[in-house]
CSV table of C-alpha atoms in Angstrom, one decimal:
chain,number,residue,atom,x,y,z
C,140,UNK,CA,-13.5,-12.0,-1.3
C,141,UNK,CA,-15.6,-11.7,-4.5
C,142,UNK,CA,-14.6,-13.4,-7.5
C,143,UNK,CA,-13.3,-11.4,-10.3
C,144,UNK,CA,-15.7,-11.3,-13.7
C,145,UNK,CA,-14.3,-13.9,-16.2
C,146,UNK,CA,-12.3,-13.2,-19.2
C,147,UNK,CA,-12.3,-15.1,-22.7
C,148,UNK,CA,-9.0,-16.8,-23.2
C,149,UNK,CA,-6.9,-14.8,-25.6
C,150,UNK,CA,-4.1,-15.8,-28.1
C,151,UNK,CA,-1.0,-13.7,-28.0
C,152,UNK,CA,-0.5,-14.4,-31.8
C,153,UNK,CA,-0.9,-17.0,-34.8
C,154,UNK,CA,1.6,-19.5,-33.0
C,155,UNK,CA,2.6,-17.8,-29.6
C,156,UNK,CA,1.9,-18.5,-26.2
C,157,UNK,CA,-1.9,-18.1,-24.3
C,158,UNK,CA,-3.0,-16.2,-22.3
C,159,UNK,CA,-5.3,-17.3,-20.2
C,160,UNK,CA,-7.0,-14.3,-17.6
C,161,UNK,CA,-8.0,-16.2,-14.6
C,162,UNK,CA,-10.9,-15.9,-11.8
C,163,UNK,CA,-8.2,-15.8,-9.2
C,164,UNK,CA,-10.6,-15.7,-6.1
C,165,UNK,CA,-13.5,-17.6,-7.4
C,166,UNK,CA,-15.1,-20.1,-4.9
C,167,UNK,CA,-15.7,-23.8,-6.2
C,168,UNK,CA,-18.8,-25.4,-5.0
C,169,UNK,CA,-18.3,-28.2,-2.8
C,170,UNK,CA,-19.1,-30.9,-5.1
C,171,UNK,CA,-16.0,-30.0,-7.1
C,172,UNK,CA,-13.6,-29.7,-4.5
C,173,UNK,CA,-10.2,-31.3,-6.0
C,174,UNK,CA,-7.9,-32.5,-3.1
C,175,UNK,CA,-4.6,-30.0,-3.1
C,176,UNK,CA,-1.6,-30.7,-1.1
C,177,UNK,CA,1.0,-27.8,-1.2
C,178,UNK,CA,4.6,-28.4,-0.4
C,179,UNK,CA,6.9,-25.7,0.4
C,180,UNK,CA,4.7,-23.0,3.0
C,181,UNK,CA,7.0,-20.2,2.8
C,182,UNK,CA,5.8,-16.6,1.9
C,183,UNK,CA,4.9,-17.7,-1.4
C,184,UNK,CA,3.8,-21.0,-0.8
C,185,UNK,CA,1.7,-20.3,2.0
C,186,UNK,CA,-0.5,-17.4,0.3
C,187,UNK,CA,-1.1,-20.0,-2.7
C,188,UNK,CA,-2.4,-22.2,0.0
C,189,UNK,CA,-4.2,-20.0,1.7
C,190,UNK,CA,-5.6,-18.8,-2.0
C,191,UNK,CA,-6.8,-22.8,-2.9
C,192,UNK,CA,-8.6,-23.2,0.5
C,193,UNK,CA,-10.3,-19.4,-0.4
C,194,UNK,CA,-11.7,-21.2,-3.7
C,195,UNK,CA,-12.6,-23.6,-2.4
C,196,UNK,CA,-10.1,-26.4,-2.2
C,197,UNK,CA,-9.7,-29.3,0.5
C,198,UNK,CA,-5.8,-28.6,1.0
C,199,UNK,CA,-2.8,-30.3,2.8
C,200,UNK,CA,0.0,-27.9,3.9
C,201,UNK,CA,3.5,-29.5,4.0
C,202,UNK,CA,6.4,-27.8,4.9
C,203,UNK,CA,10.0,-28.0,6.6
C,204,UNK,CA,9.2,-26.0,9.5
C,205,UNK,CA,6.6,-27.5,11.6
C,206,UNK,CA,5.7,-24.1,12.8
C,207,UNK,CA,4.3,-23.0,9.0
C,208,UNK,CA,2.0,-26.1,9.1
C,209,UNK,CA,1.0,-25.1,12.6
C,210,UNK,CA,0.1,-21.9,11.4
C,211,UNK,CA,-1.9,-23.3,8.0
C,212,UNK,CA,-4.0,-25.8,10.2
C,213,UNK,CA,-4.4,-22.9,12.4
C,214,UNK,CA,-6.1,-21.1,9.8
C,215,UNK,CA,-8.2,-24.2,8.7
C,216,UNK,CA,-5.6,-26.2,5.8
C,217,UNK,CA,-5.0,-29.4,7.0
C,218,UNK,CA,-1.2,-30.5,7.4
C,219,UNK,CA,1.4,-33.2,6.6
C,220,UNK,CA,4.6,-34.3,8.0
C,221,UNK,CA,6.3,-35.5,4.7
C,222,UNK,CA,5.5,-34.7,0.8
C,223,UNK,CA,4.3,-38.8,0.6
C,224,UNK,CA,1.6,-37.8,3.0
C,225,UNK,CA,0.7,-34.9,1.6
C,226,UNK,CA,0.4,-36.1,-1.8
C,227,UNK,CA,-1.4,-39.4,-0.9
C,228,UNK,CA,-5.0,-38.4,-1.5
C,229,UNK,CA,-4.3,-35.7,-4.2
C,230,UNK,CA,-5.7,-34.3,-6.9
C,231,UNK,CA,-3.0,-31.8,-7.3
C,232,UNK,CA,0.5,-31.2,-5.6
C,233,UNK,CA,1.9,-27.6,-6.2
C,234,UNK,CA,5.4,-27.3,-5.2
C,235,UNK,CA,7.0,-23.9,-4.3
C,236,UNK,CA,10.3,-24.5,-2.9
C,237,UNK,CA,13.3,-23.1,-3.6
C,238,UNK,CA,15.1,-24.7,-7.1
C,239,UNK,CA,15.6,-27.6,-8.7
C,240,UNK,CA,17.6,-29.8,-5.9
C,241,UNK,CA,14.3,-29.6,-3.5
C,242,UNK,CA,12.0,-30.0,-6.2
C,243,UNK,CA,13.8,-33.8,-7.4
C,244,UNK,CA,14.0,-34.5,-3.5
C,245,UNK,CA,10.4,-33.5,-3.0
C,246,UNK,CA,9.5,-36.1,-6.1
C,247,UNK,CA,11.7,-39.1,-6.0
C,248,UNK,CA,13.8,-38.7,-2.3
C,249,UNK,CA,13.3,-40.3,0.9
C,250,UNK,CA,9.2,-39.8,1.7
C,251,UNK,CA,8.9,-38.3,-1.6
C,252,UNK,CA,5.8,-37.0,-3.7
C,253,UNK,CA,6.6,-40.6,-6.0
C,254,UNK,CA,5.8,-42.9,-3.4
C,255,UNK,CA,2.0,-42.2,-2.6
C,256,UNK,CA,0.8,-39.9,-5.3
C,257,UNK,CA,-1.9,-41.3,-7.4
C,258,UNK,CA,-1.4,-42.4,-11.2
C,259,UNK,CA,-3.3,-39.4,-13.2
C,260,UNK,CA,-2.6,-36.7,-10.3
C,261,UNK,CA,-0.5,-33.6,-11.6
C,262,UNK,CA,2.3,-32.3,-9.9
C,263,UNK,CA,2.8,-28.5,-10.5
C,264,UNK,CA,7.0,-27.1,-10.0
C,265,UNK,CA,6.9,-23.8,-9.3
C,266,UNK,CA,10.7,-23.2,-8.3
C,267,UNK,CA,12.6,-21.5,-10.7
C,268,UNK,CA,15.3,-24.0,-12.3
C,269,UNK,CA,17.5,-24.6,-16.0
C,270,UNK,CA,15.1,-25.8,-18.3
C,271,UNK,CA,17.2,-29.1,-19.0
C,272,UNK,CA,16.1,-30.4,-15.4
C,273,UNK,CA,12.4,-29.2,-15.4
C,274,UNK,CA,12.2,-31.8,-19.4
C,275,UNK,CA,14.6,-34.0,-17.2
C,276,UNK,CA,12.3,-34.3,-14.0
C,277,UNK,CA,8.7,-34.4,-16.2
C,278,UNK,CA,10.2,-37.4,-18.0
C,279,UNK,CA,10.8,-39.4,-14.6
C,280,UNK,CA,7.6,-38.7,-13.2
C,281,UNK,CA,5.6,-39.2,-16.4
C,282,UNK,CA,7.4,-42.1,-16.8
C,283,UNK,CA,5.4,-43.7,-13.8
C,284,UNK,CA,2.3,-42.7,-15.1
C,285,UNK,CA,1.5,-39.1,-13.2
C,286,UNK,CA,1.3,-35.7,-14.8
C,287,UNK,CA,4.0,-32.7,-14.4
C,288,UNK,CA,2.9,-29.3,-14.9
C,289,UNK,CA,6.2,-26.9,-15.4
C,290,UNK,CA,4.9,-23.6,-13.6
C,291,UNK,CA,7.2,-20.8,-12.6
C,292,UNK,CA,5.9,-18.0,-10.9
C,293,UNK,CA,6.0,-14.2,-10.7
C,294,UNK,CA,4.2,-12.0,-8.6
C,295,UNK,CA,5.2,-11.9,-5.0
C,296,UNK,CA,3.7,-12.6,-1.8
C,297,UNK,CA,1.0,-10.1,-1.5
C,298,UNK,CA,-0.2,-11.3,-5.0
C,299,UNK,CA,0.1,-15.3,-4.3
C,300,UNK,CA,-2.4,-14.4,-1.1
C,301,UNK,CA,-4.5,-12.7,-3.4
C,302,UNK,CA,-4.3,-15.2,-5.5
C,303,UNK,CA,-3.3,-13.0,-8.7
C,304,UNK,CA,0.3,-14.7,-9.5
C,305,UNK,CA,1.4,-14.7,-13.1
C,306,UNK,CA,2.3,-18.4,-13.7
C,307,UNK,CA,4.5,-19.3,-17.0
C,308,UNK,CA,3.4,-22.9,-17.8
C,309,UNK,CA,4.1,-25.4,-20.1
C,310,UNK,CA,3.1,-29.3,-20.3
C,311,UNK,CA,0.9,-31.8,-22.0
C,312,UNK,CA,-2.4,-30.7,-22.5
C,313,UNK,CA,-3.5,-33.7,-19.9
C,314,UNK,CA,-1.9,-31.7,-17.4
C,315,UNK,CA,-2.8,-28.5,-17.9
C,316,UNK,CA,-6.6,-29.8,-17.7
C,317,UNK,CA,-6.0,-31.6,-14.4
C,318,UNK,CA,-4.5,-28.4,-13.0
C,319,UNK,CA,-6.5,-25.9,-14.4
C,320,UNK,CA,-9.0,-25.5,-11.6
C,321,UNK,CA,-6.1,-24.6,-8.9
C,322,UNK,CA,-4.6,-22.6,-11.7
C,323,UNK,CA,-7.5,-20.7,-12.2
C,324,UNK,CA,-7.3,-20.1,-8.2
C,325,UNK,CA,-3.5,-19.2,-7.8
C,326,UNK,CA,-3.3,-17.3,-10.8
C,327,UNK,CA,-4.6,-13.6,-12.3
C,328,UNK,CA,-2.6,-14.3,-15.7
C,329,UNK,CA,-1.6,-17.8,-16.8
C,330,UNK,CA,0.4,-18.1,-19.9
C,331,UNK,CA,0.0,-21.7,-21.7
C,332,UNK,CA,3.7,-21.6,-23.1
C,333,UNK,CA,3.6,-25.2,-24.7
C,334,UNK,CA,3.0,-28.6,-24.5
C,335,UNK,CA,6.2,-30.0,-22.8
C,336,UNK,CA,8.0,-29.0,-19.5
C,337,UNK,CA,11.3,-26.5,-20.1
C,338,UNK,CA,9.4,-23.9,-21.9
C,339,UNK,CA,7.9,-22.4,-18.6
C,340,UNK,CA,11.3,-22.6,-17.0
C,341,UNK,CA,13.0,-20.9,-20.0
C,342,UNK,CA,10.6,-17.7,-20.1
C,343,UNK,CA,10.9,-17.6,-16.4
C,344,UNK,CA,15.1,-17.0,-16.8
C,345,UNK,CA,14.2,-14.9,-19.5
C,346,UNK,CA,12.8,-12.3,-16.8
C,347,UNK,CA,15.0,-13.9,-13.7
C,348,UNK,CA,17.6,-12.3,-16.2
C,349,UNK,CA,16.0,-8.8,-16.6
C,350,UNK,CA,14.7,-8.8,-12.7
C,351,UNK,CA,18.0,-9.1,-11.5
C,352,UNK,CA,20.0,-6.6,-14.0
C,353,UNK,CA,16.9,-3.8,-13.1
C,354,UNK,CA,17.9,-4.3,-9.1
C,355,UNK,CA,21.7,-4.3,-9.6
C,356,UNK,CA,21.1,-1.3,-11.7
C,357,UNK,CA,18.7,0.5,-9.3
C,358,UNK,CA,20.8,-0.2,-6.1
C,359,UNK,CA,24.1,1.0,-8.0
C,360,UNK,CA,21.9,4.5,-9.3
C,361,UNK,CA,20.4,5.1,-6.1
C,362,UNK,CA,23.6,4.5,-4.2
C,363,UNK,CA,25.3,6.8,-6.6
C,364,UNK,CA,22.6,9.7,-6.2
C,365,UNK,CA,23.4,9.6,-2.3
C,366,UNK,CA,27.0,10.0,-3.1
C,367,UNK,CA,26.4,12.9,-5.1
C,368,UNK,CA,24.8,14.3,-2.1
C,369,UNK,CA,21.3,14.5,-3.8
C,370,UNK,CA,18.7,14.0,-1.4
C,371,UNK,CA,17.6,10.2,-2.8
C,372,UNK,CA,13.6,10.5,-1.7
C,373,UNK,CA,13.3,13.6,-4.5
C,374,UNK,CA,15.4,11.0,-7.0
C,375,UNK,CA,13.0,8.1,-6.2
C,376,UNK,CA,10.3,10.6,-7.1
C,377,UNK,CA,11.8,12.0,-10.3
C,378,UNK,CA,13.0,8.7,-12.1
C,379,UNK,CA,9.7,7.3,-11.3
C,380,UNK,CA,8.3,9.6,-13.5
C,381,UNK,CA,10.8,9.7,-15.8
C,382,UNK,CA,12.0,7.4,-18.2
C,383,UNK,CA,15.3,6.2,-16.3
C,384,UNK,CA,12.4,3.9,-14.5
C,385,UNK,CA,11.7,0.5,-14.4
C,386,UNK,CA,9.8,-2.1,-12.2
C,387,UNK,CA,12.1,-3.4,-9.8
C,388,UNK,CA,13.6,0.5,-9.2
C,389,UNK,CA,10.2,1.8,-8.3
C,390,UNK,CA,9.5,-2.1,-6.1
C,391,UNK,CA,12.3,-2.3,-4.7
C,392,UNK,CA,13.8,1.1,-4.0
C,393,UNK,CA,11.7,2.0,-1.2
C,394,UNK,CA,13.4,-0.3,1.2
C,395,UNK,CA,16.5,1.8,0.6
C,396,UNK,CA,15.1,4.7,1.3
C,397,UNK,CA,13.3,3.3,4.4
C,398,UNK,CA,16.5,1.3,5.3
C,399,UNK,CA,13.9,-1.9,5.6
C,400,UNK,CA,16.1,-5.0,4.4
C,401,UNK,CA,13.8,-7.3,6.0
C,402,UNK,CA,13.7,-9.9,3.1
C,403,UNK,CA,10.9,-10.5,0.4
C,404,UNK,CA,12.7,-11.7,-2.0
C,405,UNK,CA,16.6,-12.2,-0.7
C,406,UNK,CA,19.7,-11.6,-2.3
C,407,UNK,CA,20.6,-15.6,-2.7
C,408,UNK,CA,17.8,-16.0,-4.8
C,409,UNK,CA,19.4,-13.9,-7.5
C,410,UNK,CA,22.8,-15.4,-7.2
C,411,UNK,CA,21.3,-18.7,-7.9
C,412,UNK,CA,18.8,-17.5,-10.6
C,413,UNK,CA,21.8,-15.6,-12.2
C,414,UNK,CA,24.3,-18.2,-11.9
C,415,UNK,CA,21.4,-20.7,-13.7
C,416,UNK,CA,21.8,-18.0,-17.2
C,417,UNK,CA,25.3,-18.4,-16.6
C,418,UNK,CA,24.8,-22.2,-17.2
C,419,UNK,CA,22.7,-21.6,-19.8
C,420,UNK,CA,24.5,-18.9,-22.1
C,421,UNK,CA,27.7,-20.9,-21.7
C,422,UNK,CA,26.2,-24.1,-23.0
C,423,UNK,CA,24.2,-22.2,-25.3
C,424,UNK,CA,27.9,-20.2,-26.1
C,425,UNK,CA,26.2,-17.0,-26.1
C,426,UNK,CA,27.5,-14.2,-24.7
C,427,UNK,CA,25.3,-12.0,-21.3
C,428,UNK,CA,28.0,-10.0,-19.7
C,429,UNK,CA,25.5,-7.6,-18.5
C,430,UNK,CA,23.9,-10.7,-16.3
C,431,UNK,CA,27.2,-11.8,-15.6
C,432,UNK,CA,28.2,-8.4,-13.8
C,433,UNK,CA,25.0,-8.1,-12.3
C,434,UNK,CA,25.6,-11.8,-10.5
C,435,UNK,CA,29.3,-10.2,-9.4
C,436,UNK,CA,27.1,-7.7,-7.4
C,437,UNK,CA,25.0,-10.3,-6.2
C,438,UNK,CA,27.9,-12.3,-5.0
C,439,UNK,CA,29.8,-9.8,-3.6
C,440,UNK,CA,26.5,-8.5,-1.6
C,441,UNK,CA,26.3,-12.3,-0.3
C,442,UNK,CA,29.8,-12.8,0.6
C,443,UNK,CA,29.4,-9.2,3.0
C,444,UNK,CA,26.6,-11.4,5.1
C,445,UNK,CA,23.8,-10.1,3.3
C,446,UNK,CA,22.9,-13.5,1.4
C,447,UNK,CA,19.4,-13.7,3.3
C,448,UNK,CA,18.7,-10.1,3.6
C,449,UNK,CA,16.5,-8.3,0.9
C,450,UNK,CA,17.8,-8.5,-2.6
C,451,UNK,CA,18.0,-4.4,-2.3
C,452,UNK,CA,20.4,-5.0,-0.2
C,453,UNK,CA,23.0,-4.5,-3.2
C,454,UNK,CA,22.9,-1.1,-2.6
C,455,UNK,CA,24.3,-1.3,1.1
C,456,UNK,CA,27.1,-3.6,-0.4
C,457,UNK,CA,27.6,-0.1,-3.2
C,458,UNK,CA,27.3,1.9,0.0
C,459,UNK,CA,30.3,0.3,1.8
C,460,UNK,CA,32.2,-0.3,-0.5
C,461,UNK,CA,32.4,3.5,-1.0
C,462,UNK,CA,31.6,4.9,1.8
C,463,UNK,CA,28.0,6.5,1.4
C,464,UNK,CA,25.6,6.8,4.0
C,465,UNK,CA,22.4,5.2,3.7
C,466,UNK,CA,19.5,5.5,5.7
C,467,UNK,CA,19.1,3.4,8.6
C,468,UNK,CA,23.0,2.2,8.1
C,469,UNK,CA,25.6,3.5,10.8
C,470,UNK,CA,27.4,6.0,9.7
């Protein structure tokens, strides 16, 4: 895939983030080749593998499932049993598992990241996690002389193969310079949020916050539409031209419509990432009921054995709770 034409790295303002325009697919030559081991080869994990080795990148696939590191080696990665021997001849470790839980057992458990990876290497979190624990787990690992890189990330699978992720980032400026180059690989837009871990994991709640409001919303409209006995493929195309529309309506309602809940992004995710502002607004004693009813529809979506379907999904949990038809649900 050709690379993308490099952009000049712009400042949002006077003393606001960076924004850093990436060359996503560029290839490195082969004298520059940073050693990469990736832990975590799910859907997301895997295409940012996948986009490393396109640029260029020696990389080690790690994963849970021996059949995902199969499949990486298969297309040319090389692969790893543990995170220890993943990480023991890296450059860079970029971590996309699930939240914060993983991420400390991927860094300091049993075969852990901690044990084998060199001093000066950067370890990059992507999982999505409360701010507190990101500053929390930077100063353990910095604390034994290797970098941490907090870097949330937004995008999707098709865009992490592509490698044109957004990443939110924040850490010293020693790690953002040791990561940089698989960075520039993973990542269309990169935004330098600051110079300690927590800030990245802060703006990424920020939009966990919105993301998940904008599909509770979208399932309970949509649901509501079919109730009224519109037909719900002309009110797809009406509020997507209207101003009733947002992001995750016109992502996300299509599966509704098609009655595909195969998951891309599954409904646990957003009970967790909900459930983390909860944490944070009480601690913070500030007030997000909107978030907080959203979660309820998350939870109750989950408790009707939906939990690892597509987050869309809320709207089948609308749709029997009231008794609408849906496409492809029995009627």
């Amino acid at each position: 895939m050709a690379a993308r034409p490099s952009r000049d790295t712009q400042r949002q303002s006077r003393k606001g983030p960076w924004l850093r325009e990436t060359q996503g697919n560029a290839t490195m030559p082969e004298s520059a080749k940073p050693r990469v081991a990736v832990i975590g080869l799910g859907s997301m994990g895997f295409g940012m593998a996948t986009s490393l080795r396109r640029a260029g990148f020696e990389v080690t696939g790690c994963d849970v499932s021996p059949e995902s590191v199969a499949r990486f080696v298969a297309d040319g990665g090389h692969g790893a049993k543990t995170p220890a021997e993943a990480a023991k001849a890296a450059d860079i470790v970029v971590s996309v598992v699930v939240n914060a839980a993983q991420t400390e057992t991927i860094l300091f458990g049993a075969d852990g990241v901690a044990e084998t990876l060199g001093q000066g290497a950067v370890f990059i979190s992507s999982a999505t996690m409360d701010p507190d624990v990101a500053r929390r787990l930077a100063k353990q690992l910095e604390a034994t002389g290797r970098l941490y890189l907090d870097a949330p990330i937004s995008g999707g699978a098709q865009r992490a193969a592509q490698g044109e992720l957004t990443i939110l980032a924040s850490g010293s400026s020693a790690a953002f310079a040791k990561a940089r180059p698989a960075l520039d690989a993973m990542a269309a837009k990169l935004y330098e949020l600051g110079d300690a871990a927590g800030q990245g994991a802060a703006f990424k709640m920020i939009n966990q916050l919105l993301a998940g409001v904008h599909i509770a919303a979208a399932s309970e409209a949509i649901t509501f539409a079919a109730k009224q006995g519109l037909d719900i493929k002309k009110v797809y195309e009406v509020i997507t031209a209207s101003a009733g529309n947002s992001w995750m309506f016109e992502n996300r309602m299509p599966h509704v419509l098609d009655g595909d809940y195969a998951p891309r992004s599954a409904v646990e995710i957003f009970v967790k990432d909900l459930g983390i502002i909860q944490d944070m607004a009480r601690t913070a004693k500030f007030p997000v009921p909107v978030a907080a009813a959203a979660l309820q529809m998350f939870l109750m979506t989950a408790a009707s054995g939906m939990g690892r379907d597509d987050d869309a999904s809320v709207a089948r949990m609308y749709a029997r709770v009231t008794g609408t038809h849906l496409p492809g649900e029995p009627k």
